[in-house]
Short mmCIF file of C-alpha atoms in Angstrom, two decimals:
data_model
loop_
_atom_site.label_atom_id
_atom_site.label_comp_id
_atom_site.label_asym_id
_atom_site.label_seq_id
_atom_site.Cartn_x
_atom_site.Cartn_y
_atom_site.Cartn_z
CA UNK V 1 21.08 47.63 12.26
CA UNK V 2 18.02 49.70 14.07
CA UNK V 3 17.13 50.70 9.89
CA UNK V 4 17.18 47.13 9.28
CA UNK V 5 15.02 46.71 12.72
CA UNK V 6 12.42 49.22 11.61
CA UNK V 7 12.04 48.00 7.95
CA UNK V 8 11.40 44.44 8.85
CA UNK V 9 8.71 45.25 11.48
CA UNK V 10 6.63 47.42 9.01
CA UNK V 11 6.63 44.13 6.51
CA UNK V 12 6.68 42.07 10.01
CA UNK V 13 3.75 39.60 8.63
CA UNK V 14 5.09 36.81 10.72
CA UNK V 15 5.42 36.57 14.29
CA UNK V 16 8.36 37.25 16.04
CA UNK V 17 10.04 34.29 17.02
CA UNK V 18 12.31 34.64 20.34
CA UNK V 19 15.29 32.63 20.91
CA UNK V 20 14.05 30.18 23.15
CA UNK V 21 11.54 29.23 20.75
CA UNK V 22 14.38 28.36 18.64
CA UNK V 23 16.22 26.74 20.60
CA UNK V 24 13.08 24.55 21.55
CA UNK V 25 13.27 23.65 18.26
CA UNK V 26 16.52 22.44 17.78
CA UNK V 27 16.07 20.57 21.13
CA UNK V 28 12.93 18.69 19.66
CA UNK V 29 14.97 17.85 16.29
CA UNK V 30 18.04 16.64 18.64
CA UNK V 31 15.58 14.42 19.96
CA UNK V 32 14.68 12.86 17.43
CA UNK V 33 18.04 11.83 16.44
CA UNK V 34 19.22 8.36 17.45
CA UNK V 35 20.81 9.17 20.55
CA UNK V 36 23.56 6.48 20.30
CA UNK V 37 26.05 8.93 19.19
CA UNK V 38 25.59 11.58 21.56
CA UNK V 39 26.92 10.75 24.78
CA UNK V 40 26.73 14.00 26.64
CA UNK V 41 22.98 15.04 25.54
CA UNK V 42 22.71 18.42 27.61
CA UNK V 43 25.21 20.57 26.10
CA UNK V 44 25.07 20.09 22.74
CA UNK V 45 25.25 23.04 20.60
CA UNK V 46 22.76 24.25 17.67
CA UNK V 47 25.36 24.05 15.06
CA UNK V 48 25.90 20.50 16.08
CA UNK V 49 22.64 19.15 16.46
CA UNK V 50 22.12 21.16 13.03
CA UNK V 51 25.24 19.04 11.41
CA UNK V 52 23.73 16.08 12.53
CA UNK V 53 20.36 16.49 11.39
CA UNK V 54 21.68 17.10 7.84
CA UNK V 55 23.83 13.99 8.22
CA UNK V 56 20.95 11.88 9.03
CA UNK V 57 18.39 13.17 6.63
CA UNK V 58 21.05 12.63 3.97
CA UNK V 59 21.43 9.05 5.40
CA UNK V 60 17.64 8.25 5.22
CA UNK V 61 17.56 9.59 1.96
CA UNK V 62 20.40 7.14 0.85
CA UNK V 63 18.94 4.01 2.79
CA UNK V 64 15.33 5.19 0.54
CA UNK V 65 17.54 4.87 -2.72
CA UNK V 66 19.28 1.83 -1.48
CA UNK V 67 15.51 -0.44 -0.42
CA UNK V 68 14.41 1.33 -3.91
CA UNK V 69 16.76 0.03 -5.91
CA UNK V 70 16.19 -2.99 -4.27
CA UNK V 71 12.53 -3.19 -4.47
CA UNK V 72 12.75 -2.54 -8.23
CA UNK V 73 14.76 -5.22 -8.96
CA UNK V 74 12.13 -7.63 -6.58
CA UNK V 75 9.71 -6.33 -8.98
CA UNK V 76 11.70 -6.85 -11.98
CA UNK V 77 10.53 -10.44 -12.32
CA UNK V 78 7.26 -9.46 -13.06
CA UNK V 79 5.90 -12.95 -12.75
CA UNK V 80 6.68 -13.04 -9.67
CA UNK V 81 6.00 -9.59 -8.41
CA UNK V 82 2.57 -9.05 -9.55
CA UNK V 83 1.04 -12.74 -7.55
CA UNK V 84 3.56 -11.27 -4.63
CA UNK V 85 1.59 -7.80 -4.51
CA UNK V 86 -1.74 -8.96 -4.93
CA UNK V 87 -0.81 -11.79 -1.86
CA UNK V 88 0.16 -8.52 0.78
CA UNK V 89 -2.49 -6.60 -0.35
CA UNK V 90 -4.54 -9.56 0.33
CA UNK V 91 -2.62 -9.90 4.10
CA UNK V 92 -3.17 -6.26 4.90
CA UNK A 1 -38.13 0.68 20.76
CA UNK A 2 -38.50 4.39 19.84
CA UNK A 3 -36.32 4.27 16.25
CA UNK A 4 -35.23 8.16 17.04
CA UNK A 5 -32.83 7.48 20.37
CA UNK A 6 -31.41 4.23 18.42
CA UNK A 7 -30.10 6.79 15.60
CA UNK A 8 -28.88 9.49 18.53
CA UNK A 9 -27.57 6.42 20.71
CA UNK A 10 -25.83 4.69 17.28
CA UNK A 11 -24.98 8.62 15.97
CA UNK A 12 -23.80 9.22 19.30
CA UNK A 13 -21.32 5.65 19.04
CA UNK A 14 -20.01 7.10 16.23
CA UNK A 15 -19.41 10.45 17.12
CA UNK A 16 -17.44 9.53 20.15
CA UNK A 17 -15.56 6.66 18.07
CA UNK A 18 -14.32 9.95 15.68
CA UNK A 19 -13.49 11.85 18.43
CA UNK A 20 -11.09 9.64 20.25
CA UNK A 21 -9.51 9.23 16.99
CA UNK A 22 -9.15 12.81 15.96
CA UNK A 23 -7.93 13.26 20.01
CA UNK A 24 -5.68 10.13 19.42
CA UNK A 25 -4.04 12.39 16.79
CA UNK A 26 -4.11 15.74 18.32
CA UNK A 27 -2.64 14.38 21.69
CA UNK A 28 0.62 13.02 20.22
CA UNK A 29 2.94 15.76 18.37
CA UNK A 30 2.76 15.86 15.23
CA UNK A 31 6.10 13.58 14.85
CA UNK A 32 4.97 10.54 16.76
CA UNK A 33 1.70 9.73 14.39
CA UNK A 34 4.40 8.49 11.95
CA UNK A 35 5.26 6.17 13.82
CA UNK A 36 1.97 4.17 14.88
CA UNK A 37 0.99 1.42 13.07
CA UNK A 38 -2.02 2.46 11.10
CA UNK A 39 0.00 5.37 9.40
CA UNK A 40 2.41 3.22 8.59
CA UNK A 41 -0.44 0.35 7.25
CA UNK A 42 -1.83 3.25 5.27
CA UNK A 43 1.63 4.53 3.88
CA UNK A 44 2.16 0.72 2.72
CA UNK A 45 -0.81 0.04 0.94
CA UNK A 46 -0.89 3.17 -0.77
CA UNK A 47 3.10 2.30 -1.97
CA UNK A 48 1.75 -1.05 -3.09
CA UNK A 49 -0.86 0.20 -5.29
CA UNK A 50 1.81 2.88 -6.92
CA UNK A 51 4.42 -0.12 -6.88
CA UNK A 52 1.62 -2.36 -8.98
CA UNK A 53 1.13 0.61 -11.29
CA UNK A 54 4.39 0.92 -11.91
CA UNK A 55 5.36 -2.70 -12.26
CA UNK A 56 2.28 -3.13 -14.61
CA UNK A 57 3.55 0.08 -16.90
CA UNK A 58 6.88 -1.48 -17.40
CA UNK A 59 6.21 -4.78 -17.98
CA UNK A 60 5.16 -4.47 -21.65
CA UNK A 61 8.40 -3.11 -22.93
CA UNK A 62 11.32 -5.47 -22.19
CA UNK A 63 13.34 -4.08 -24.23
CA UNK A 64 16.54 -2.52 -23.35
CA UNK A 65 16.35 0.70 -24.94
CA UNK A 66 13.23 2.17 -23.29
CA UNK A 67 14.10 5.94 -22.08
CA UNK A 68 11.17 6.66 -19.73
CA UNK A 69 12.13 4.14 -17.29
CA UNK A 70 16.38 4.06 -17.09
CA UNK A 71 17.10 3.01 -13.77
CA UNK A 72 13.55 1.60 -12.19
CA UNK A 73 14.84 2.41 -8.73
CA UNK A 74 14.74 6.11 -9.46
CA UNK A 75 10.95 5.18 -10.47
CA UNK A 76 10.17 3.54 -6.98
CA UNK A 77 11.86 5.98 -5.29
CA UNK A 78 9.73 8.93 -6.82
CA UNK A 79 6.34 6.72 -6.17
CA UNK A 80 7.40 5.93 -2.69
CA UNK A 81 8.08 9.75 -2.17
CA UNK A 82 4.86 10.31 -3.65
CA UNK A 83 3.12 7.82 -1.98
CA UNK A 84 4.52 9.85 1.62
CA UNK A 85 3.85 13.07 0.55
CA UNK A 86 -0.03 11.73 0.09
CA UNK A 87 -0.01 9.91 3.43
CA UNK A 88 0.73 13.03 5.04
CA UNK A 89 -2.54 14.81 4.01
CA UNK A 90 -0.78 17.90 2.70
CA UNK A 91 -0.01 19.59 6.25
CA UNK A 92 2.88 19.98 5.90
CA UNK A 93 4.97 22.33 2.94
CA UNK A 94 7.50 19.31 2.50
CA UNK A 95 4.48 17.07 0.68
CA UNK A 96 3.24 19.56 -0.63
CA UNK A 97 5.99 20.23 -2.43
CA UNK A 98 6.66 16.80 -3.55
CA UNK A 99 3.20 16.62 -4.32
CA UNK A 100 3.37 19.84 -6.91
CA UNK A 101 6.97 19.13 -8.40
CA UNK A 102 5.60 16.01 -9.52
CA UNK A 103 2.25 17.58 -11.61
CA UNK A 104 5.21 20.28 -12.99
CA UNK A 105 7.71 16.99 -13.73
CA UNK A 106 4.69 15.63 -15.50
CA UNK A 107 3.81 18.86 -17.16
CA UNK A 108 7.47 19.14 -18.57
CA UNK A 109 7.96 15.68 -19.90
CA UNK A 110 10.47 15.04 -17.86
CA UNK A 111 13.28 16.16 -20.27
CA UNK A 112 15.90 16.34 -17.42
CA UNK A 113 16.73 14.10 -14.55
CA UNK A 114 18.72 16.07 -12.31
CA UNK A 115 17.67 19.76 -13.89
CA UNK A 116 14.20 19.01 -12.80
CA UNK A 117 14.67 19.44 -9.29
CA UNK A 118 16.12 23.23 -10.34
CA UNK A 119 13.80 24.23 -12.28
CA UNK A 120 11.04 23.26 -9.76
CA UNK A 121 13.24 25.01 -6.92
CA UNK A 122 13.26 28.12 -9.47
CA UNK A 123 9.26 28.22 -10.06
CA UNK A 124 8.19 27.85 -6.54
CA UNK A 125 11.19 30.63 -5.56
CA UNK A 126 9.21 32.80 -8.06
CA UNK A 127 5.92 32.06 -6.62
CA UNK A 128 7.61 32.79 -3.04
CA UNK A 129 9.37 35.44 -3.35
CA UNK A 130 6.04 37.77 -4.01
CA UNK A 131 6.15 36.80 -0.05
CA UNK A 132 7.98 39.50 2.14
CA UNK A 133 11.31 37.78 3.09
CA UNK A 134 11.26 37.19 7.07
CA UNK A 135 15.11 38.70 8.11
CA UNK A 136 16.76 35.93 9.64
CA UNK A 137 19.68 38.19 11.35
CA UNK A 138 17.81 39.33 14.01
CA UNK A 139 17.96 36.99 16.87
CA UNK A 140 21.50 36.08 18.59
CA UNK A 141 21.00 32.28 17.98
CA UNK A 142 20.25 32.95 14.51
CA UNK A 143 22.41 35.44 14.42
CA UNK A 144 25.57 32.76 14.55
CA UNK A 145 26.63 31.99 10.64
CA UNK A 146 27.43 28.34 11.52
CA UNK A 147 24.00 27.88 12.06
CA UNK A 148 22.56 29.86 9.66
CA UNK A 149 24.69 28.12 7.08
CA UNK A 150 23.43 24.52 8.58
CA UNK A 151 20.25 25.52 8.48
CA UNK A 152 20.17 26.69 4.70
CA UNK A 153 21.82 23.45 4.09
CA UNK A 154 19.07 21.67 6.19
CA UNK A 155 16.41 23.84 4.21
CA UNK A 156 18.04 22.13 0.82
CA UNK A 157 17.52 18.85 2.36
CA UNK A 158 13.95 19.24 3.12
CA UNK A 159 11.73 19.06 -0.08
CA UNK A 160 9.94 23.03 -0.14
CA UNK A 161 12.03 24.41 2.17
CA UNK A 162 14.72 26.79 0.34
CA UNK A 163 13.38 30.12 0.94
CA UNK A 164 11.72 29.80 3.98
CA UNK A 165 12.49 31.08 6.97
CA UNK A 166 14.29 29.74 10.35
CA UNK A 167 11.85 28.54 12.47
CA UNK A 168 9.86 26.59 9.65
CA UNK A 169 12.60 24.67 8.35
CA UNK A 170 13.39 23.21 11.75
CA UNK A 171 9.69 22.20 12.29
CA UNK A 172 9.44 20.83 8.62
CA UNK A 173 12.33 19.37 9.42
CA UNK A 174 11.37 17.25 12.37
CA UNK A 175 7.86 16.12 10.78
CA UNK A 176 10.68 14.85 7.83
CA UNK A 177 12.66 12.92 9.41
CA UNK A 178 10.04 11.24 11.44
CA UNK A 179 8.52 10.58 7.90
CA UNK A 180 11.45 9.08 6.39
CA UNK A 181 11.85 7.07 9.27
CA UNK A 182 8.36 5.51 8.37
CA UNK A 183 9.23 5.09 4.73
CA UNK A 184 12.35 3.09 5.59
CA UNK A 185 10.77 1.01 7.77
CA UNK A 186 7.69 0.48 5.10
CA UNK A 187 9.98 -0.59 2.55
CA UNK A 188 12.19 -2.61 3.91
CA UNK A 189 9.03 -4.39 5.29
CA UNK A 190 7.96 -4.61 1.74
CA UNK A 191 11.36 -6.02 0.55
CA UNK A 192 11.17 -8.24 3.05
CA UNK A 193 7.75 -10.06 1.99
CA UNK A 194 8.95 -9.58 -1.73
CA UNK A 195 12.29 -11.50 -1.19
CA UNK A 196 10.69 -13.86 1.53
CA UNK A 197 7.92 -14.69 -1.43
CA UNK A 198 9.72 -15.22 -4.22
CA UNK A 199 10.57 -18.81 -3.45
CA UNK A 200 7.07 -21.13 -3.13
CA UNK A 201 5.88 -20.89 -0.03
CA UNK A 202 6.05 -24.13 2.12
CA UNK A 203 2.36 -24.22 3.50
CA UNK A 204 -0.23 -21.91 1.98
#
């Protein structure tokens, strides 16, 4: 372990990161996750908060595929589509 | 009357103007600017415009058999990516990486769907790995392998994130989701004015 120690601090190029910065993090990211699930929001452990994040990046990515899918087939009548851009570009 | 203080005084104006913006930004973490309105303006006219290319690329070719466009949700789904990673002016490593798989995708004609996103993991893991690896087993948080294993998974998640280290994938993380967050609520705006539009409207 203490050989491990010493060989990372002579390539140490990056700062060393205690474990209340970490766990700053994870509190931040825990934030940012819709808080309806989590009743308790004090003692939630890392692991968890870590679990959820994945869950809800995976379930943004899946709700981006699902308005995709659905934009491309609103574009798919091109007739349509084109006079439809042009009209919110025109509103923005 | 003297021309010289109506530059300063207008020069002035516009300095201050800048800096309350550039304060604006600095103020709020870096999270929260996805979520006012004029990122989110800028986000959606910059998915228009690659939604109008794209549109205006496909049209020609109705027919059935066409290869470089399959599925044209897969399409919209890499501009709209594309159109985030741009929006977030390259600050953070998760557009950047979107932003350089894309020129490799383009580069390697796009022979695979799915293998692409390997083989652009395994060229920026070579370019990385010249980088000396930070040890992640040092702290006792990190030190846990439930975490470390969520946070490798996390790190697969994020775009540009496999090799790095701890601390980075939970801040690319956070900027992310906050992103993501944006784009969903861009396009389903979008969808919304497409579907609302497509019968006549009553008064225009």
């Amino acid at each position: 372990m203490s050989s491990r120690r010493s060989r990372s601090r002579q390539t140490g190029s990056t700062s060393r990161i205690s474990d209340d910065q970490i766990t700053d993090l994870v509190s931040k990211l825990h934030q940012l996750l819709p808080e309806i699930r989590n009743a308790h929001s004090d003692k939630v452990s890392s692991a968890k908060v870590l679990q959820e994040t994945c869950n809800y990046i995976r379930s943004l990515h899946r709700e981006v595929d699902d308005l995709s899918e659905r934009l491309s087939e609103l574009l798919a009548t091109t007739d349509n589509a084109q006079a439809a851009i042009i009209r919110t570009l025109l509103m923005q | 009357m003297n021309p010289v203080a109506n530059s300063n005084s207008g020069r002035r104006k516009m300095k201050s103007k800048k800096k309350s913006m550039i304060k604006e930004n600095q103020d709020k973490p870096s999270h929260a600017i996805w979520k006012t309105e004029t990122r989110q303006q800028i986000y959606s006219s910059k998915l228009v415009q690659a939604l109008s290319q794209l549109s205006l690329d496909s049209s020609p070719s109705p027919s059935p058999s066409s290869s470089s466009a399959p599925r044209g949700g897969r399409a919209v789904r890499e501009a709209a990516d594309r159109a985030l990673a741009v929006a977030a002016k390259g600050r953070t490593r998760w557009s950047r990486a979107i932003l350089t798989s894309r020129l490799k995708l383009k580069f390697r004609k796009r022979k695979r769907h799915r293998g692409s996103a390997a083989a652009v993991a395994a060229v920026s893991g070579s370019i990385r790995s010249k980088k000396p690896r930070f040890s992640v087993l040092k702290l006792k948080a990190r030190s846990l392998p439930s975490v470390q294993r969520k946070v490798k998974v996390l790190g697969r998640l994020v775009p540009g994130c496999r090799k790095e280290p701890l601390p980075i994938i939970l801040e690319e993380a956070t900027d992310y989701i906050a992103a993501l967050e944006m784009q969903v609520r861009a396009m389903s705006a979008l969808a919304e004015l497409l579907s609302g539009s497509a019968p006549p409207p009553p008064s225009q």
